[in-house]
Amino acid sequence: MHQAYKKIDRYIEVYEACSGVIGKELPSYSQWKYLEELHDNEGLFGGRRFSRTLYNRLGSTGECSLELYKRFYQLRDSMPEMKKLKLPSEFELADTVEKLEAVSNSRSHNTDLDDRIRGRKAYLVLEYADDKFRVVVPGSSYEIMLEAINQDNCLMDYLEKHANGETTIVFLRQTAVLDESYVTMEIDTDHCIRQVYGTCNSTPDRAVFEFLERYARKKWLYYNPCELIEGIMELNDYEDCDDNVMSYIEEFAKRTGTGEGRHDMAPKDPDNAFEQLTLESLYPELFLEPNG
């Protein structure tokens, strides 16, 4: 009975100290354990400020999720470059922790992979910049993993392919904030810009596509904005696309379209052909005149 009274006294003590943040709803198991650590100033949460976001996330989760959130904090705190990483939802938590574990392990276990990635960076001539954007070629597996976490995408699946030259991953940065992830891009072995995604596989702004048109011309790459947008919309279950982006695609089609449905954006070269398909050539039915 003595132990039972001690537990009751402790519960009362913690509740009185934290009643201001608990509210009317009884805390879940994970929320209560979180408040205990804050109150006792012990464990991972000892010395930290109360996080309403974390407390709410723990409302419907069990002990396992609390431990995963602890691991998230441990990993994030061990890598200064991750300090801006937002707290994941309970649905994203396991995947985020797995990615952070991979990043942490990569620092000492990816020597061969990094050698190949550095080798590719040394000879690839894909970097380019203007006053708004800069294209950056990654120099290590660590950089690609950071991009995967910051962009919340599946880029880690492309590590070996990029290292082996089966495809090429590049980062598009805003010139004013080069240290922040912005857009991830894939260029395939046919010198075609194959994928372009913002954070969480979102559609980049119109300015990005305008830059990519100039970039493709400069680097002699195949560029088809309609195909890129189609890929993004398909991945996101065909949710509505930004009107500014769609208007750019329409303008691009009118500006570059010819009778053959193709337009060359760079001089002819038998060893390095460069062509751009137009929206009209891919979807001619959209451009038919109405009957009557």
XYZ file of C-alpha atoms in Angstrom:
292
model
C 0.000 0.000 0.000
C 2.911 2.335 0.780
C 4.142 2.110 -2.856
C 0.637 2.775 -4.136
C 0.386 5.964 -2.059
C 3.781 7.091 -3.318
C 2.597 6.663 -6.908
C -0.591 8.603 -6.211
C 1.416 11.414 -4.610
C 3.682 11.514 -7.656
C 0.724 11.658 -10.060
C -0.748 14.536 -8.086
C 2.592 16.334 -8.073
C 3.057 16.007 -11.829
C -0.550 16.962 -12.521
C -0.371 20.075 -10.361
C 2.861 21.137 -12.063
C 1.527 20.517 -15.583
C -2.200 21.174 -15.225
C -1.861 24.379 -17.188
C -0.912 22.487 -20.344
C -3.062 19.372 -19.889
C -6.436 21.023 -20.338
C -9.744 19.230 -19.868
C -8.792 16.037 -21.736
C -7.034 13.291 -19.804
C -3.502 12.760 -21.172
C -2.649 9.586 -23.047
C 0.045 7.257 -21.764
C 2.664 8.857 -24.022
C 1.614 12.377 -23.079
C 1.861 11.536 -19.395
C 5.340 9.989 -19.724
C 6.415 13.090 -21.653
C 5.137 15.378 -18.868
C 6.878 13.246 -16.235
C 10.249 13.646 -17.922
C 9.731 17.376 -18.286
C 8.707 17.701 -14.656
C 11.573 15.576 -13.340
C 14.054 17.314 -15.655
C 15.405 13.894 -16.555
C 15.837 11.795 -19.658
C 15.862 13.116 -23.196
C 13.252 15.777 -22.496
C 14.942 17.017 -19.342
C 15.813 20.687 -19.629
C 13.707 21.212 -22.732
C 10.789 23.578 -23.046
C 7.289 22.165 -23.306
C 6.319 21.481 -26.931
C 2.609 21.774 -27.593
C 3.114 20.247 -31.043
C 4.771 17.148 -29.607
C 2.211 16.885 -26.817
C -0.648 16.928 -29.327
C 1.111 14.398 -31.567
C 1.387 12.032 -28.596
C -2.351 12.271 -27.915
C -3.287 9.230 -29.950
C -0.029 7.298 -29.887
C 1.374 4.638 -27.612
C 4.663 3.982 -25.860
C 6.338 2.897 -29.104
C 5.727 6.287 -30.747
C 7.084 8.110 -27.714
C 10.325 6.168 -28.060
C 10.439 6.939 -31.784
C 10.014 10.653 -31.090
C 12.857 10.396 -28.593
C 15.011 8.770 -31.253
C 14.028 11.519 -33.695
C 15.251 14.161 -31.266
C 18.470 12.246 -30.554
C 19.315 11.934 -34.229
C 18.328 15.488 -35.089
C 20.355 16.891 -32.209
C 23.419 14.910 -33.306
C 23.438 16.622 -36.717
C 23.529 20.438 -36.561
C 22.439 20.715 -40.188
C 19.170 19.031 -39.199
C 18.203 21.581 -36.565
C 15.549 23.118 -38.831
C 13.891 19.770 -39.525
C 10.252 19.953 -38.467
C 8.691 17.505 -36.069
C 7.093 14.756 -38.195
C 3.514 13.650 -37.747
C 2.817 10.208 -36.307
C 2.248 8.988 -39.879
C 5.647 10.258 -41.067
C 7.578 9.454 -37.899
C 8.870 5.947 -38.618
C 9.981 6.850 -42.151
C 11.717 10.038 -40.957
C 13.571 8.205 -38.194
C 14.655 5.514 -40.663
C 16.043 8.184 -42.993
C 17.848 9.926 -40.149
C 19.379 6.610 -39.090
C 20.637 6.119 -42.654
C 22.128 9.612 -42.722
C 23.839 9.057 -39.389
C 25.305 5.729 -40.515
C 26.404 7.093 -43.888
C 29.089 9.269 -42.339
C 31.341 6.305 -41.683
C 30.025 3.418 -43.771
C 29.594 4.772 -47.300
C 33.213 5.245 -48.347
C 32.942 3.406 -51.679
C 29.597 4.996 -52.505
C 30.946 8.443 -51.736
C 34.018 7.864 -53.900
C 31.765 7.135 -56.872
C 29.521 10.120 -56.172
C 32.502 12.459 -55.826
C 33.885 11.054 -59.068
C 30.669 11.895 -60.887
C 30.606 15.418 -59.471
C 34.150 15.960 -60.759
C 33.264 15.354 -64.406
C 29.583 16.288 -64.665
C 29.100 19.702 -66.264
C 25.563 20.312 -65.075
C 26.028 23.111 -62.549
C 24.635 26.464 -63.601
C 23.339 29.617 -61.909
C 21.625 32.925 -62.548
C 20.423 35.650 -60.216
C 17.502 33.512 -58.919
C 18.542 29.848 -58.975
C 21.541 27.555 -58.910
C 21.815 23.910 -60.001
C 24.073 21.939 -57.669
C 25.525 18.457 -58.236
C 25.720 16.483 -54.939
C 29.187 15.480 -53.775
C 28.360 12.708 -51.300
C 25.708 10.227 -50.219
C 25.258 12.386 -47.132
C 24.142 15.369 -49.236
C 21.616 13.240 -51.121
C 20.248 11.804 -47.890
C 19.876 15.274 -46.403
C 17.953 16.302 -49.497
C 15.674 13.265 -49.130
C 14.838 14.193 -45.554
C 14.424 17.924 -46.122
C 12.288 17.353 -49.213
C 10.418 14.372 -47.729
C 10.808 12.284 -50.865
C 12.178 8.874 -51.920
C 15.559 10.182 -53.079
C 17.457 7.633 -50.981
C 16.250 4.979 -53.421
C 18.352 6.709 -56.094
C 21.690 6.640 -54.254
C 23.169 3.632 -56.035
C 21.693 4.601 -59.395
C 23.231 8.058 -59.169
C 26.593 6.693 -57.997
C 26.633 4.163 -60.857
C 25.647 6.689 -63.523
C 22.293 5.017 -64.224
C 20.680 8.410 -63.626
C 21.743 11.790 -62.258
C 20.340 13.675 -59.291
C 20.851 17.430 -58.995
C 19.517 20.030 -56.580
C 17.941 23.317 -57.556
C 18.584 26.015 -54.965
C 17.431 29.577 -54.590
C 20.510 31.746 -55.004
C 19.619 33.803 -51.935
C 19.447 30.713 -49.657
C 21.814 28.117 -51.080
C 21.910 26.099 -47.865
C 18.171 25.297 -47.979
C 16.559 22.540 -50.057
C 14.127 23.806 -52.657
C 13.659 21.563 -55.724
C 15.037 18.099 -56.565
C 15.639 17.114 -60.176
C 16.499 13.917 -62.074
C 18.318 13.894 -65.422
C 18.332 10.520 -67.158
C 20.987 8.914 -69.341
C 19.277 10.281 -72.473
C 20.086 13.826 -71.247
C 16.423 14.455 -70.471
C 15.122 16.343 -67.437
C 12.941 13.498 -66.233
C 11.590 14.587 -62.829
C 11.278 17.924 -61.034
C 9.704 18.061 -57.576
C 9.356 20.536 -54.748
C 8.962 19.586 -51.103
C 6.768 16.506 -50.586
C 6.707 15.949 -54.367
C 4.842 19.219 -54.910
C 4.728 21.288 -58.104
C 7.508 23.908 -58.262
C 6.653 27.539 -59.007
C 6.401 28.919 -62.525
C 9.750 30.690 -62.067
C 11.414 27.284 -61.681
C 10.096 26.062 -65.033
C 11.141 29.299 -66.705
C 14.624 28.790 -65.297
C 14.687 25.144 -66.420
C 13.913 26.208 -69.967
C 16.984 28.450 -69.960
C 19.018 25.804 -68.155
C 18.094 23.075 -70.652
C 19.097 25.298 -73.558
C 22.414 26.098 -71.898
C 23.229 22.477 -71.078
C 21.730 20.854 -74.182
C 19.150 18.833 -72.304
C 15.781 17.549 -73.443
C 13.062 19.501 -71.638
C 9.336 18.872 -71.785
C 7.385 20.810 -69.123
C 4.109 19.108 -70.026
C 5.597 15.696 -69.272
C 7.062 16.957 -66.008
C 3.728 18.371 -64.849
C 1.918 15.199 -65.915
C 4.300 13.168 -63.741
C 3.755 15.411 -60.743
C -0.028 15.345 -61.095
C -0.073 11.579 -61.526
C 1.978 11.129 -58.367
C -0.396 13.409 -56.474
C -3.592 11.787 -57.792
C -4.156 14.554 -60.338
C -4.815 17.317 -57.848
C -5.231 20.768 -59.366
C -2.043 22.351 -60.640
C -1.124 25.984 -60.025
C -2.724 28.268 -62.625
C 0.524 30.147 -63.199
C 2.307 26.899 -64.044
C -0.444 25.782 -66.393
C -0.407 29.143 -68.158
C 3.345 28.765 -68.621
C 2.829 25.375 -70.283
C 0.248 26.842 -72.652
C 2.570 29.735 -73.500
C 5.448 27.319 -74.001
C 3.395 25.250 -76.431
C 2.392 28.268 -78.487
C 5.880 29.742 -78.454
C 7.773 26.606 -79.427
C 5.191 24.759 -81.527
C 5.738 24.195 -85.271
C 3.910 22.268 -87.976
C 5.830 19.135 -87.030
C 5.027 19.591 -83.329
C 8.694 20.036 -82.389
C 11.027 22.913 -81.803
C 14.797 22.931 -81.455
C 16.021 24.965 -78.482
C 19.712 24.643 -79.396
C 21.791 24.393 -82.593
C 21.764 21.088 -84.428
C 24.599 18.754 -83.584
C 24.752 15.138 -84.801
C 26.361 13.985 -81.539
C 24.276 16.050 -79.139
C 20.767 16.564 -80.500
C 18.436 18.731 -78.436
C 14.687 18.856 -79.029
C 11.672 19.862 -77.006
C 8.247 18.326 -77.417
C 5.319 20.694 -77.185
C 2.035 20.264 -75.371
C 0.248 20.172 -78.733
C 2.330 17.282 -80.035
C 1.575 15.201 -76.940
C -2.100 16.098 -76.538
C -3.405 17.238 -79.958
C -7.007 16.745 -78.894
C -6.700 19.739 -76.575
C -6.020 22.009 -79.534
C -8.831 20.908 -81.884
C -11.258 23.616 -82.965
C -14.824 23.079 -81.654
C -17.390 21.824 -84.204
C -19.497 24.430 -85.889
